[in-house]
Amino acid sequence: MTCDELELLLPEGADDPAVQAHLAQCASCLQSAEVLAAAAQPPLSPSEKAKLGGLSSAVQSQWVRLQHRRGRVQQVLGLAVAAALGAVIASGVMWKLNPARPAPQPLAVEPRAQPQVLVVLEDASPLAADDESSFEVSWPSLNEEGDVL
Amino acid sequence: MSSQSPRAALRLVPVGPRSDSGLCRDFLTGDAGAFGELVRRHQEVVFRLLRRYTRTADDALDLSQRAFLQAFEAARRSLPRLQQGAVEIPFRAWLLRIAVNLAKNQARDASKWPAAPVEAIDAEGQSEAAPAHEQLVRLQREALTRQAVLQLPRRQREVLTLRVDGGLSFGEVASTLGITEGNAKTHFHYAVKRLREEIRKLAPDALEDK
């Protein structure tokens, strides 16, 4: 058995008599065996074994919870898809039932608002707004001096 | 007086353990007992693989739980093929592959924290009285070695831990990691060589006094 062949039997084959015989004569392989033995982890402690005993039920309950959640998500997704399909179908039906709708009118372009022009009041007679003057001028029973005719 | 037909009697003959694929199929079609059997069959190897990378046993347990859930999810996606009966799913390889990936992520995350996984595990496992000097030296050497394992290149570390912690053959290691068996052996050889060098650097007298 060569050193390379022996290395491939480690670490679980270290108790084999042929391996032991080789290790007794080969310091290099003995070091490899010791390194691999040291690299191995210590055996499970009682507390670790106890915790491991509950792993199955923990995984199972978690799995059930995940499947319920998956079912709810699928249900919601299904409802959403059904609602969207229903909306599409309903709009199609509505379109078919009311086909004679007027063609859409092009949007009218509103004229731009003109700036406001101030009314010039200079042409208006000043007497027109003065009731008393107008009364005096147009009163038929008075002469120019204001005497009653 | 028995009225069983020979065909019925044949069904009562005890058979060997069910395959992982059969257990997966039974579980996914409603057999809760198959679930427990699958978990119990593989829980120790998964836990031992992950324990190396975690600070506490509880952390390793959490990661083990995640590994099983992801593996069952992968099996669930393969249920149509499983129900055809002709397909065997590599559940163990999937599970160990997932565990290796979780361990890789854990190792990456742990590099950001001042973790001391080996010492924490040792403290849990060694509850007896104060060990003698030789035992202390041995424990220290083991702790250094396990620390060196975590410093190995990723593929070498994966091959070594699957071999040492999981007790997998090189063929199983290869199928788990998706590499050839020869490649697995090469990585193992270099991992051992590198470990010896690291130990010699970290504790020069650890290998010299032998």
mmCIF file of C-alpha atoms in Angstrom:
data_model
loop_
_atom_site.group_PDB
_atom_site.id
_atom_site.type_symbol
_atom_site.label_atom_id
_atom_site.label_comp_id
_atom_site.label_asym_id
_atom_site.label_seq_id
_atom_site.Cartn_x
_atom_site.Cartn_y
_atom_site.Cartn_z
ATOM 1 C CA MET A 1 0.000 0.000 0.000
ATOM 2 C CA THR A 2 1.444 3.331 -1.055
ATOM 3 C CA CYS A 3 1.187 6.547 0.959
ATOM 4 C CA ASP A 4 -1.281 8.015 -1.554
ATOM 5 C CA GLU A 5 -3.488 4.949 -1.347
ATOM 6 C CA LEU A 6 -3.395 5.021 2.420
ATOM 7 C CA GLU A 7 -4.348 8.675 2.569
ATOM 8 C CA LEU A 8 -7.531 7.943 0.659
ATOM 9 C CA LEU A 9 -8.527 5.402 3.324
ATOM 10 C CA LEU A 10 -8.296 7.974 6.085
ATOM 11 C CA PRO A 11 -9.817 8.873 8.414
ATOM 12 C CA GLU A 12 -12.395 6.113 8.776
ATOM 13 C CA GLY A 13 -9.995 3.337 7.760
ATOM 14 C CA ALA A 14 -7.394 4.161 10.378
ATOM 15 C CA ASP A 15 -8.277 1.079 12.434
ATOM 16 C CA ASP A 16 -7.649 -1.316 9.579
ATOM 17 C CA PRO A 17 -4.674 -3.616 10.385
ATOM 18 C CA ALA A 18 -3.008 -2.948 7.043
ATOM 19 C CA VAL A 19 -3.302 0.786 7.622
ATOM 20 C CA GLN A 20 -1.981 0.434 11.143
ATOM 21 C CA ALA A 21 1.001 -1.535 9.867
ATOM 22 C CA HIS A 22 1.790 1.183 7.334
ATOM 23 C CA LEU A 23 1.394 3.948 9.909
ATOM 24 C CA ALA A 24 3.816 2.189 12.235
ATOM 25 C CA GLN A 25 6.516 2.500 9.602
ATOM 26 C CA CYS A 26 5.700 5.815 7.871
ATOM 27 C CA ALA A 27 6.034 9.015 9.868
ATOM 28 C CA SER A 28 4.549 11.166 7.114
ATOM 29 C CA CYS A 29 1.376 9.115 6.899
ATOM 30 C CA LEU A 30 1.173 9.033 10.674
ATOM 31 C CA GLN A 31 1.180 12.839 10.694
ATOM 32 C CA SER A 32 -1.586 12.895 8.094
ATOM 33 C CA ALA A 33 -3.630 10.471 10.180
ATOM 34 C CA GLU A 34 -3.105 12.594 13.292
ATOM 35 C CA VAL A 35 -4.069 15.793 11.504
ATOM 36 C CA LEU A 36 -7.249 14.206 10.192
ATOM 37 C CA ALA A 37 -8.077 12.778 13.621
ATOM 38 C CA ALA A 38 -7.574 16.208 15.147
ATOM 39 C CA ALA A 39 -9.708 17.804 12.441
ATOM 40 C CA ALA A 40 -12.640 15.583 13.322
ATOM 41 C CA GLN A 41 -15.233 17.072 15.607
ATOM 42 C CA PRO A 42 -15.878 15.731 19.087
ATOM 43 C CA PRO A 43 -18.796 13.333 19.425
ATOM 44 C CA LEU A 44 -22.215 14.800 19.986
ATOM 45 C CA SER A 45 -22.830 15.803 23.562
ATOM 46 C CA PRO A 46 -25.975 14.577 25.354
ATOM 47 C CA SER A 47 -27.531 18.021 25.071
ATOM 48 C CA GLU A 48 -26.854 18.086 21.325
ATOM 49 C CA LYS A 49 -28.363 14.637 20.960
ATOM 50 C CA ALA A 50 -31.426 15.770 22.863
ATOM 51 C CA LYS A 51 -31.799 18.834 20.636
ATOM 52 C CA LEU A 52 -31.345 16.712 17.541
ATOM 53 C CA GLY A 53 -34.146 14.476 18.739
ATOM 54 C CA GLY A 54 -36.588 17.354 18.342
ATOM 55 C CA LEU A 55 -35.428 18.311 14.864
ATOM 56 C CA SER A 56 -37.909 16.123 13.026
ATOM 57 C CA SER A 57 -40.984 17.617 14.692
ATOM 58 C CA ALA A 58 -39.583 21.150 14.327
ATOM 59 C CA VAL A 59 -38.962 20.687 10.611
ATOM 60 C CA GLN A 60 -42.373 19.126 10.148
ATOM 61 C CA SER A 61 -44.256 21.934 11.884
ATOM 62 C CA GLN A 62 -42.275 24.512 9.912
ATOM 63 C CA TRP A 63 -43.059 22.657 6.690
ATOM 64 C CA VAL A 64 -46.786 22.613 7.466
ATOM 65 C CA ARG A 65 -46.698 26.338 8.238
ATOM 66 C CA LEU A 66 -44.902 27.068 4.960
ATOM 67 C CA GLN A 67 -47.385 25.006 2.982
ATOM 68 C CA HIS A 68 -50.323 26.837 4.579
ATOM 69 C CA ARG A 69 -48.717 30.146 3.714
ATOM 70 C CA ARG A 70 -48.097 28.953 0.177
ATOM 71 C CA GLY A 71 -51.745 27.906 -0.084
ATOM 72 C CA ARG A 72 -52.949 31.318 1.082
ATOM 73 C CA VAL A 73 -50.666 33.146 -1.337
ATOM 74 C CA GLN A 74 -51.857 30.949 -4.206
ATOM 75 C CA GLN A 75 -55.463 31.562 -3.184
ATOM 76 C CA VAL A 76 -54.977 35.335 -3.159
ATOM 77 C CA LEU A 77 -53.133 35.211 -6.466
ATOM 78 C CA GLY A 78 -55.910 33.114 -7.963
ATOM 79 C CA LEU A 79 -58.545 35.563 -6.798
ATOM 80 C CA ALA A 80 -56.567 38.489 -8.170
ATOM 81 C CA VAL A 81 -56.152 36.810 -11.549
ATOM 82 C CA ALA A 82 -59.854 35.909 -11.624
ATOM 83 C CA ALA A 83 -60.837 39.477 -10.781
ATOM 84 C CA ALA A 84 -58.581 40.887 -13.478
ATOM 85 C CA LEU A 85 -59.978 38.464 -16.034
ATOM 86 C CA GLY A 86 -63.515 39.321 -14.945
ATOM 87 C CA ALA A 87 -62.821 43.014 -15.386
ATOM 88 C CA VAL A 88 -61.409 42.466 -18.862
ATOM 89 C CA ILE A 89 -64.366 40.299 -19.887
ATOM 90 C CA ALA A 90 -66.881 42.743 -18.427
ATOM 91 C CA SER A 91 -65.352 45.670 -20.267
ATOM 92 C CA GLY A 92 -65.431 43.651 -23.497
ATOM 93 C CA VAL A 93 -69.070 42.773 -22.980
ATOM 94 C CA MET A 94 -69.942 46.372 -22.261
ATOM 95 C CA TRP A 95 -68.214 47.457 -25.421
ATOM 96 C CA LYS A 96 -70.125 44.901 -27.482
ATOM 97 C CA LEU A 97 -73.479 45.846 -25.974
ATOM 98 C CA ASN A 98 -73.056 49.547 -26.691
ATOM 99 C CA PRO A 99 -71.267 49.762 -30.021
ATOM 100 C CA ALA A 100 -72.983 53.007 -31.390
ATOM 101 C CA ARG A 101 -71.140 55.433 -29.316
ATOM 102 C CA PRO A 102 -70.280 58.758 -30.965
ATOM 103 C CA ALA A 103 -66.917 59.135 -32.418
ATOM 104 C CA PRO A 104 -64.713 61.068 -30.141
ATOM 105 C CA GLN A 105 -64.635 64.750 -31.024
ATOM 106 C CA PRO A 106 -61.317 66.390 -31.492
ATOM 107 C CA LEU A 107 -60.535 68.711 -28.730
ATOM 108 C CA ALA A 108 -61.490 72.292 -29.552
ATOM 109 C CA VAL A 109 -58.697 74.747 -29.292
ATOM 110 C CA GLU A 110 -59.852 77.626 -27.182
ATOM 111 C CA PRO A 111 -58.904 81.087 -28.474
ATOM 112 C CA ARG A 112 -56.506 82.918 -26.414
ATOM 113 C CA ALA A 113 -58.111 85.415 -24.115
ATOM 114 C CA GLN A 114 -57.818 88.973 -25.340
ATOM 115 C CA PRO A 115 -56.421 91.557 -22.985
ATOM 116 C CA GLN A 116 -59.100 93.680 -21.433
ATOM 117 C CA VAL A 117 -59.523 97.153 -22.931
ATOM 118 C CA LEU A 118 -60.312 99.992 -20.642
ATOM 119 C CA VAL A 119 -63.454 101.875 -21.660
ATOM 120 C CA VAL A 120 -62.653 105.448 -22.512
ATOM 121 C CA LEU A 121 -65.338 107.652 -21.048
ATOM 122 C CA GLU A 122 -64.128 110.958 -22.437
ATOM 123 C CA ASP A 123 -66.772 110.991 -25.261
ATOM 124 C CA ALA A 124 -69.608 110.835 -22.883
ATOM 125 C CA SER A 125 -71.256 114.136 -22.092
ATOM 126 C CA PRO A 126 -70.433 115.472 -18.690
ATOM 127 C CA LEU A 127 -74.011 116.572 -18.381
ATOM 128 C CA ALA A 128 -75.319 113.124 -19.026
ATOM 129 C CA ALA A 129 -74.127 112.026 -15.682
ATOM 130 C CA ASP A 130 -75.144 115.186 -13.882
ATOM 131 C CA ASP A 131 -78.862 114.876 -13.215
ATOM 132 C CA GLU A 132 -79.315 118.387 -11.824
ATOM 133 C CA SER A 133 -77.682 120.148 -14.810
ATOM 134 C CA SER A 134 -79.629 118.042 -17.196
ATOM 135 C CA PHE A 135 -82.829 118.868 -15.368
ATOM 136 C CA GLU A 136 -82.107 122.584 -15.553
ATOM 137 C CA VAL A 137 -81.254 122.506 -19.243
ATOM 138 C CA SER A 138 -84.163 120.428 -20.276
ATOM 139 C CA TRP A 139 -86.798 122.014 -18.070
ATOM 140 C CA PRO A 140 -89.216 123.579 -20.550
ATOM 141 C CA SER A 141 -90.825 126.139 -18.258
ATOM 142 C CA LEU A 142 -87.772 128.187 -17.471
ATOM 143 C CA ASN A 143 -86.088 130.806 -19.589
ATOM 144 C CA GLU A 144 -82.421 131.339 -19.777
ATOM 145 C CA GLU A 145 -82.373 133.445 -16.641
ATOM 146 C CA GLY A 146 -84.309 130.836 -14.761
ATOM 147 C CA ASP A 147 -87.573 132.784 -14.564
ATOM 148 C CA VAL A 148 -90.724 130.907 -14.763
ATOM 149 C CA LEU A 149 -92.430 131.463 -17.999
ATOM 150 C CA MET B 1 -56.666 -21.032 9.585
ATOM 151 C CA SER B 2 -55.353 -18.445 7.252
ATOM 152 C CA SER B 3 -57.197 -17.499 4.114
ATOM 153 C CA GLN B 4 -54.467 -15.236 2.777
ATOM 154 C CA SER B 5 -53.514 -15.712 -0.812
ATOM 155 C CA PRO B 6 -49.838 -16.247 -1.587
ATOM 156 C CA ARG B 7 -49.812 -12.794 -3.166
ATOM 157 C CA ALA B 8 -51.100 -11.199 0.059
ATOM 158 C CA ALA B 9 -48.594 -13.151 2.126
ATOM 159 C CA LEU B 10 -45.790 -11.855 -0.035
ATOM 160 C CA ARG B 11 -46.700 -8.329 0.877
ATOM 161 C CA LEU B 12 -46.109 -9.074 4.561
ATOM 162 C CA VAL B 13 -42.534 -10.140 4.033
ATOM 163 C CA PRO B 14 -40.340 -7.501 5.654
ATOM 164 C CA VAL B 15 -38.284 -5.612 3.161
ATOM 165 C CA GLY B 16 -35.201 -3.464 3.561
ATOM 166 C CA PRO B 17 -35.316 0.208 4.396
ATOM 167 C CA ARG B 18 -37.260 2.314 1.952
ATOM 168 C CA SER B 19 -35.261 4.430 -0.437
ATOM 169 C CA ASP B 20 -35.090 8.180 0.003
ATOM 170 C CA SER B 21 -37.089 8.612 -3.182
ATOM 171 C CA GLY B 22 -39.805 6.317 -1.911
ATOM 172 C CA LEU B 23 -39.946 8.152 1.397
ATOM 173 C CA CYS B 24 -40.111 11.505 -0.404
ATOM 174 C CA ARG B 25 -42.937 10.300 -2.605
ATOM 175 C CA ASP B 26 -44.847 8.897 0.383
ATOM 176 C CA PHE B 27 -44.360 12.047 2.415
ATOM 177 C CA LEU B 28 -45.392 14.388 -0.383
ATOM 178 C CA THR B 29 -48.514 12.339 -0.954
ATOM 179 C CA GLY B 30 -49.533 12.580 2.673
ATOM 180 C CA ASP B 31 -47.543 10.062 4.758
ATOM 181 C CA ALA B 32 -46.291 12.092 7.718
ATOM 182 C CA GLY B 33 -44.313 9.135 9.060
ATOM 183 C CA ALA B 34 -42.122 9.134 5.978
ATOM 184 C CA PHE B 35 -41.161 12.714 6.743
ATOM 185 C CA GLY B 36 -39.890 11.820 10.198
ATOM 186 C CA GLU B 37 -38.008 8.817 8.885
ATOM 187 C CA LEU B 38 -36.257 10.893 6.239
ATOM 188 C CA VAL B 39 -35.223 13.523 8.756
ATOM 189 C CA ARG B 40 -34.011 10.980 11.297
ATOM 190 C CA ARG B 41 -32.048 9.141 8.619
ATOM 191 C CA HIS B 42 -29.969 12.170 7.656
ATOM 192 C CA GLN B 43 -30.162 14.571 10.569
ATOM 193 C CA GLU B 44 -26.900 13.603 12.221
ATOM 194 C CA VAL B 45 -24.698 13.978 9.166
ATOM 195 C CA VAL B 46 -26.282 17.331 8.340
ATOM 196 C CA PHE B 47 -25.915 18.529 11.910
ATOM 197 C CA ARG B 48 -22.276 17.452 12.109
ATOM 198 C CA LEU B 49 -21.499 19.182 8.820
ATOM 199 C CA LEU B 50 -23.044 22.428 9.968
ATOM 200 C CA ARG B 51 -21.834 22.340 13.538
ATOM 201 C CA ARG B 52 -18.303 23.019 12.394
ATOM 202 C CA TYR B 53 -19.312 26.431 11.071
ATOM 203 C CA THR B 54 -21.595 27.640 13.828
ATOM 204 C CA ARG B 55 -20.941 29.065 17.243
ATOM 205 C CA THR B 56 -23.573 27.074 19.078
ATOM 206 C CA ALA B 57 -25.503 23.873 18.682
ATOM 207 C CA ASP B 58 -28.704 25.899 18.374
ATOM 208 C CA ASP B 59 -27.307 27.716 15.352
ATOM 209 C CA ALA B 60 -26.359 24.388 13.789
ATOM 210 C CA LEU B 61 -29.858 23.120 14.518
ATOM 211 C CA ASP B 62 -31.442 26.141 12.828
ATOM 212 C CA LEU B 63 -29.292 25.660 9.750
ATOM 213 C CA SER B 64 -30.117 21.943 9.707
ATOM 214 C CA GLN B 65 -33.794 22.805 9.752
ATOM 215 C CA ARG B 66 -33.328 25.179 6.816
ATOM 216 C CA ALA B 67 -31.375 22.540 4.903
ATOM 217 C CA PHE B 68 -34.170 20.000 5.324
ATOM 218 C CA LEU B 69 -36.864 22.476 4.339
ATOM 219 C CA GLN B 70 -34.999 23.471 1.183
ATOM 220 C CA ALA B 71 -34.388 19.835 0.286
ATOM 221 C CA PHE B 72 -38.068 18.994 0.791
ATOM 222 C CA GLU B 73 -39.002 21.976 -1.342
ATOM 223 C CA ALA B 74 -36.748 20.677 -4.106
ATOM 224 C CA ALA B 75 -38.348 17.250 -3.733
ATOM 225 C CA ARG B 76 -41.822 18.805 -3.902
ATOM 226 C CA ARG B 77 -40.962 20.362 -7.233
ATOM 227 C CA SER B 78 -39.948 16.900 -8.451
ATOM 228 C CA LEU B 79 -43.162 15.262 -7.268
ATOM 229 C CA PRO B 80 -44.668 14.867 -10.764
ATOM 230 C CA ARG B 81 -41.558 12.968 -11.861
ATOM 231 C CA LEU B 82 -41.538 11.011 -8.622
ATOM 232 C CA GLN B 83 -45.137 9.941 -9.057
ATOM 233 C CA GLN B 84 -44.276 8.432 -12.401
ATOM 234 C CA GLY B 85 -42.233 6.015 -10.316
ATOM 235 C CA ALA B 86 -39.362 5.518 -12.701
ATOM 236 C CA VAL B 87 -37.267 8.398 -11.400
ATOM 237 C CA GLU B 88 -35.061 8.278 -8.334
ATOM 238 C CA ILE B 89 -34.256 11.639 -6.840
ATOM 239 C CA PRO B 90 -30.871 12.117 -5.167
ATOM 240 C CA PHE B 91 -32.380 13.450 -1.942
ATOM 241 C CA ARG B 92 -29.282 12.838 0.178
ATOM 242 C CA ALA B 93 -27.021 14.528 -2.357
ATOM 243 C CA TRP B 94 -29.414 17.482 -2.542
ATOM 244 C CA LEU B 95 -29.593 17.727 1.216
ATOM 245 C CA LEU B 96 -25.838 17.620 1.700
ATOM 246 C CA ARG B 97 -25.305 20.057 -1.145
ATOM 247 C CA ILE B 98 -27.730 22.488 0.479
ATOM 248 C CA ALA B 99 -26.006 21.981 3.826
ATOM 249 C CA VAL B 100 -22.615 22.687 2.230
ATOM 250 C CA ASN B 101 -23.973 25.878 0.683
ATOM 251 C CA LEU B 102 -25.465 26.983 3.976
ATOM 252 C CA ALA B 103 -22.146 26.239 5.641
ATOM 253 C CA LYS B 104 -20.353 28.289 3.003
ATOM 254 C CA ASN B 105 -22.669 31.242 3.641
ATOM 255 C CA GLN B 106 -22.220 30.800 7.365
ATOM 256 C CA ALA B 107 -18.430 30.765 6.980
ATOM 257 C CA ARG B 108 -18.641 33.959 4.916
ATOM 258 C CA ASP B 109 -20.854 35.652 7.501
ATOM 259 C CA ALA B 110 -18.757 34.378 10.378
ATOM 260 C CA SER B 111 -15.698 36.059 8.920
ATOM 261 C CA LYS B 112 -17.360 39.355 9.804
ATOM 262 C CA TRP B 113 -17.732 38.344 13.440
ATOM 263 C CA PRO B 114 -15.199 37.337 16.043
ATOM 264 C CA ALA B 115 -16.507 33.797 16.152
ATOM 265 C CA ALA B 116 -14.912 30.968 18.043
ATOM 266 C CA PRO B 117 -16.954 27.982 16.953
ATOM 267 C CA VAL B 118 -14.598 25.246 18.022
ATOM 268 C CA GLU B 119 -14.074 26.541 21.491
ATOM 269 C CA ALA B 120 -17.797 26.980 21.989
ATOM 270 C CA ILE B 121 -18.421 23.403 20.944
ATOM 271 C CA ASP B 122 -15.618 22.115 23.109
ATOM 272 C CA ALA B 123 -16.945 23.957 26.114
ATOM 273 C CA GLU B 124 -20.297 22.281 25.591
ATOM 274 C CA GLY B 125 -18.829 18.862 25.116
ATOM 275 C CA GLN B 126 -16.290 18.918 27.941
ATOM 276 C CA SER B 127 -18.235 19.111 31.125
ATOM 277 C CA GLU B 128 -16.040 16.854 33.220
ATOM 278 C CA ALA B 129 -13.406 17.989 35.683
ATOM 279 C CA ALA B 130 -10.362 19.972 34.663
ATOM 280 C CA PRO B 131 -8.390 17.899 32.157
ATOM 281 C CA ALA B 132 -4.791 16.966 32.644
ATOM 282 C CA HIS B 133 -1.984 18.808 30.888
ATOM 283 C CA GLU B 134 -1.822 16.257 28.077
ATOM 284 C CA GLN B 135 -5.493 16.565 27.490
ATOM 285 C CA LEU B 136 -5.219 20.351 27.387
ATOM 286 C CA VAL B 137 -2.450 20.131 24.813
ATOM 287 C CA ARG B 138 -4.495 17.704 22.761
ATOM 288 C CA LEU B 139 -7.565 19.895 22.950
ATOM 289 C CA GLN B 140 -5.518 22.887 21.907
ATOM 290 C CA ARG B 141 -4.089 21.018 18.948
ATOM 291 C CA GLU B 142 -7.547 19.878 17.904
ATOM 292 C CA ALA B 143 -8.867 23.416 18.197
ATOM 293 C CA LEU B 144 -6.018 24.714 16.038
ATOM 294 C CA THR B 145 -6.626 22.027 13.468
ATOM 295 C CA ARG B 146 -10.334 22.756 13.253
ATOM 296 C CA GLN B 147 -9.546 26.417 12.924
ATOM 297 C CA ALA B 148 -7.177 25.581 10.088
ATOM 298 C CA VAL B 149 -9.922 23.568 8.389
ATOM 299 C CA LEU B 150 -12.037 26.706 8.190
ATOM 300 C CA GLN B 151 -9.151 28.530 6.521
ATOM 301 C CA LEU B 152 -8.841 25.997 3.693
ATOM 302 C CA PRO B 153 -9.867 26.983 0.164
ATOM 303 C CA ARG B 154 -13.586 26.437 -0.294
ATOM 304 C CA ARG B 155 -13.542 23.274 -2.409
ATOM 305 C CA GLN B 156 -10.848 21.623 -0.314
ATOM 306 C CA ARG B 157 -12.796 22.477 2.826
ATOM 307 C CA GLU B 158 -16.016 21.078 1.385
ATOM 308 C CA VAL B 159 -14.400 17.807 0.353
ATOM 309 C CA LEU B 160 -12.598 17.431 3.671
ATOM 310 C CA THR B 161 -15.641 18.148 5.827
ATOM 311 C CA LEU B 162 -17.897 15.876 3.783
ATOM 312 C CA ARG B 163 -15.297 13.148 4.207
ATOM 313 C CA VAL B 164 -14.401 13.746 7.862
ATOM 314 C CA ASP B 165 -17.683 14.998 9.311
ATOM 315 C CA GLY B 166 -20.089 13.243 6.985
ATOM 316 C CA GLY B 167 -18.117 10.033 6.543
ATOM 317 C CA LEU B 168 -18.959 10.060 2.834
ATOM 318 C CA SER B 169 -17.091 7.973 0.300
ATOM 319 C CA PHE B 170 -15.261 9.825 -2.448
ATOM 320 C CA GLY B 171 -18.019 8.825 -4.861
ATOM 321 C CA GLU B 172 -20.669 10.383 -2.617
ATOM 322 C CA VAL B 173 -18.530 13.474 -2.114
ATOM 323 C CA ALA B 174 -18.180 13.808 -5.876
ATOM 324 C CA SER B 175 -21.908 13.432 -6.542
ATOM 325 C CA THR B 176 -22.755 15.858 -3.757
ATOM 326 C CA LEU B 177 -20.441 18.557 -5.052
ATOM 327 C CA GLY B 178 -20.972 17.845 -8.726
ATOM 328 C CA ILE B 179 -17.335 17.004 -9.413
ATOM 329 C CA THR B 180 -15.527 13.866 -10.505
ATOM 330 C CA GLU B 181 -14.307 11.306 -8.006
ATOM 331 C CA GLY B 182 -10.720 11.881 -9.069
ATOM 332 C CA ASN B 183 -11.173 15.576 -8.511
ATOM 333 C CA ALA B 184 -12.544 14.906 -5.033
ATOM 334 C CA LYS B 185 -9.507 12.767 -4.201
ATOM 335 C CA THR B 186 -7.169 15.472 -5.468
ATOM 336 C CA HIS B 187 -8.857 18.123 -3.356
ATOM 337 C CA PHE B 188 -8.670 15.830 -0.338
ATOM 338 C CA HIS B 189 -4.959 15.245 -0.864
ATOM 339 C CA TYR B 190 -4.233 18.959 -1.101
ATOM 340 C CA ALA B 191 -6.457 19.674 1.887
ATOM 341 C CA VAL B 192 -4.501 17.225 4.058
ATOM 342 C CA LYS B 193 -1.197 18.600 2.807
ATOM 343 C CA ARG B 194 -2.260 22.163 3.479
ATOM 344 C CA LEU B 195 -3.603 21.284 6.911
ATOM 345 C CA ARG B 196 -0.278 19.785 7.882
ATOM 346 C CA GLU B 197 1.504 22.927 6.754
ATOM 347 C CA GLU B 198 -0.908 25.174 8.608
ATOM 348 C CA ILE B 199 -0.601 23.172 11.801
ATOM 349 C CA ARG B 200 3.148 23.278 11.530
ATOM 350 C CA LYS B 201 2.984 27.065 11.218
ATOM 351 C CA LEU B 202 0.440 27.565 13.987
ATOM 352 C CA ALA B 203 1.956 25.093 16.442
ATOM 353 C CA PRO B 204 5.451 24.057 15.353
ATOM 354 C CA ASP B 205 5.831 21.548 18.169
ATOM 355 C CA ALA B 206 2.492 19.879 17.525
ATOM 356 C CA LEU B 207 3.834 17.674 14.765
ATOM 357 C CA GLU B 208 7.520 17.752 15.600
ATOM 358 C CA ASP B 209 7.317 15.955 18.916
ATOM 359 C CA LYS B 210 5.811 12.853 17.339
#
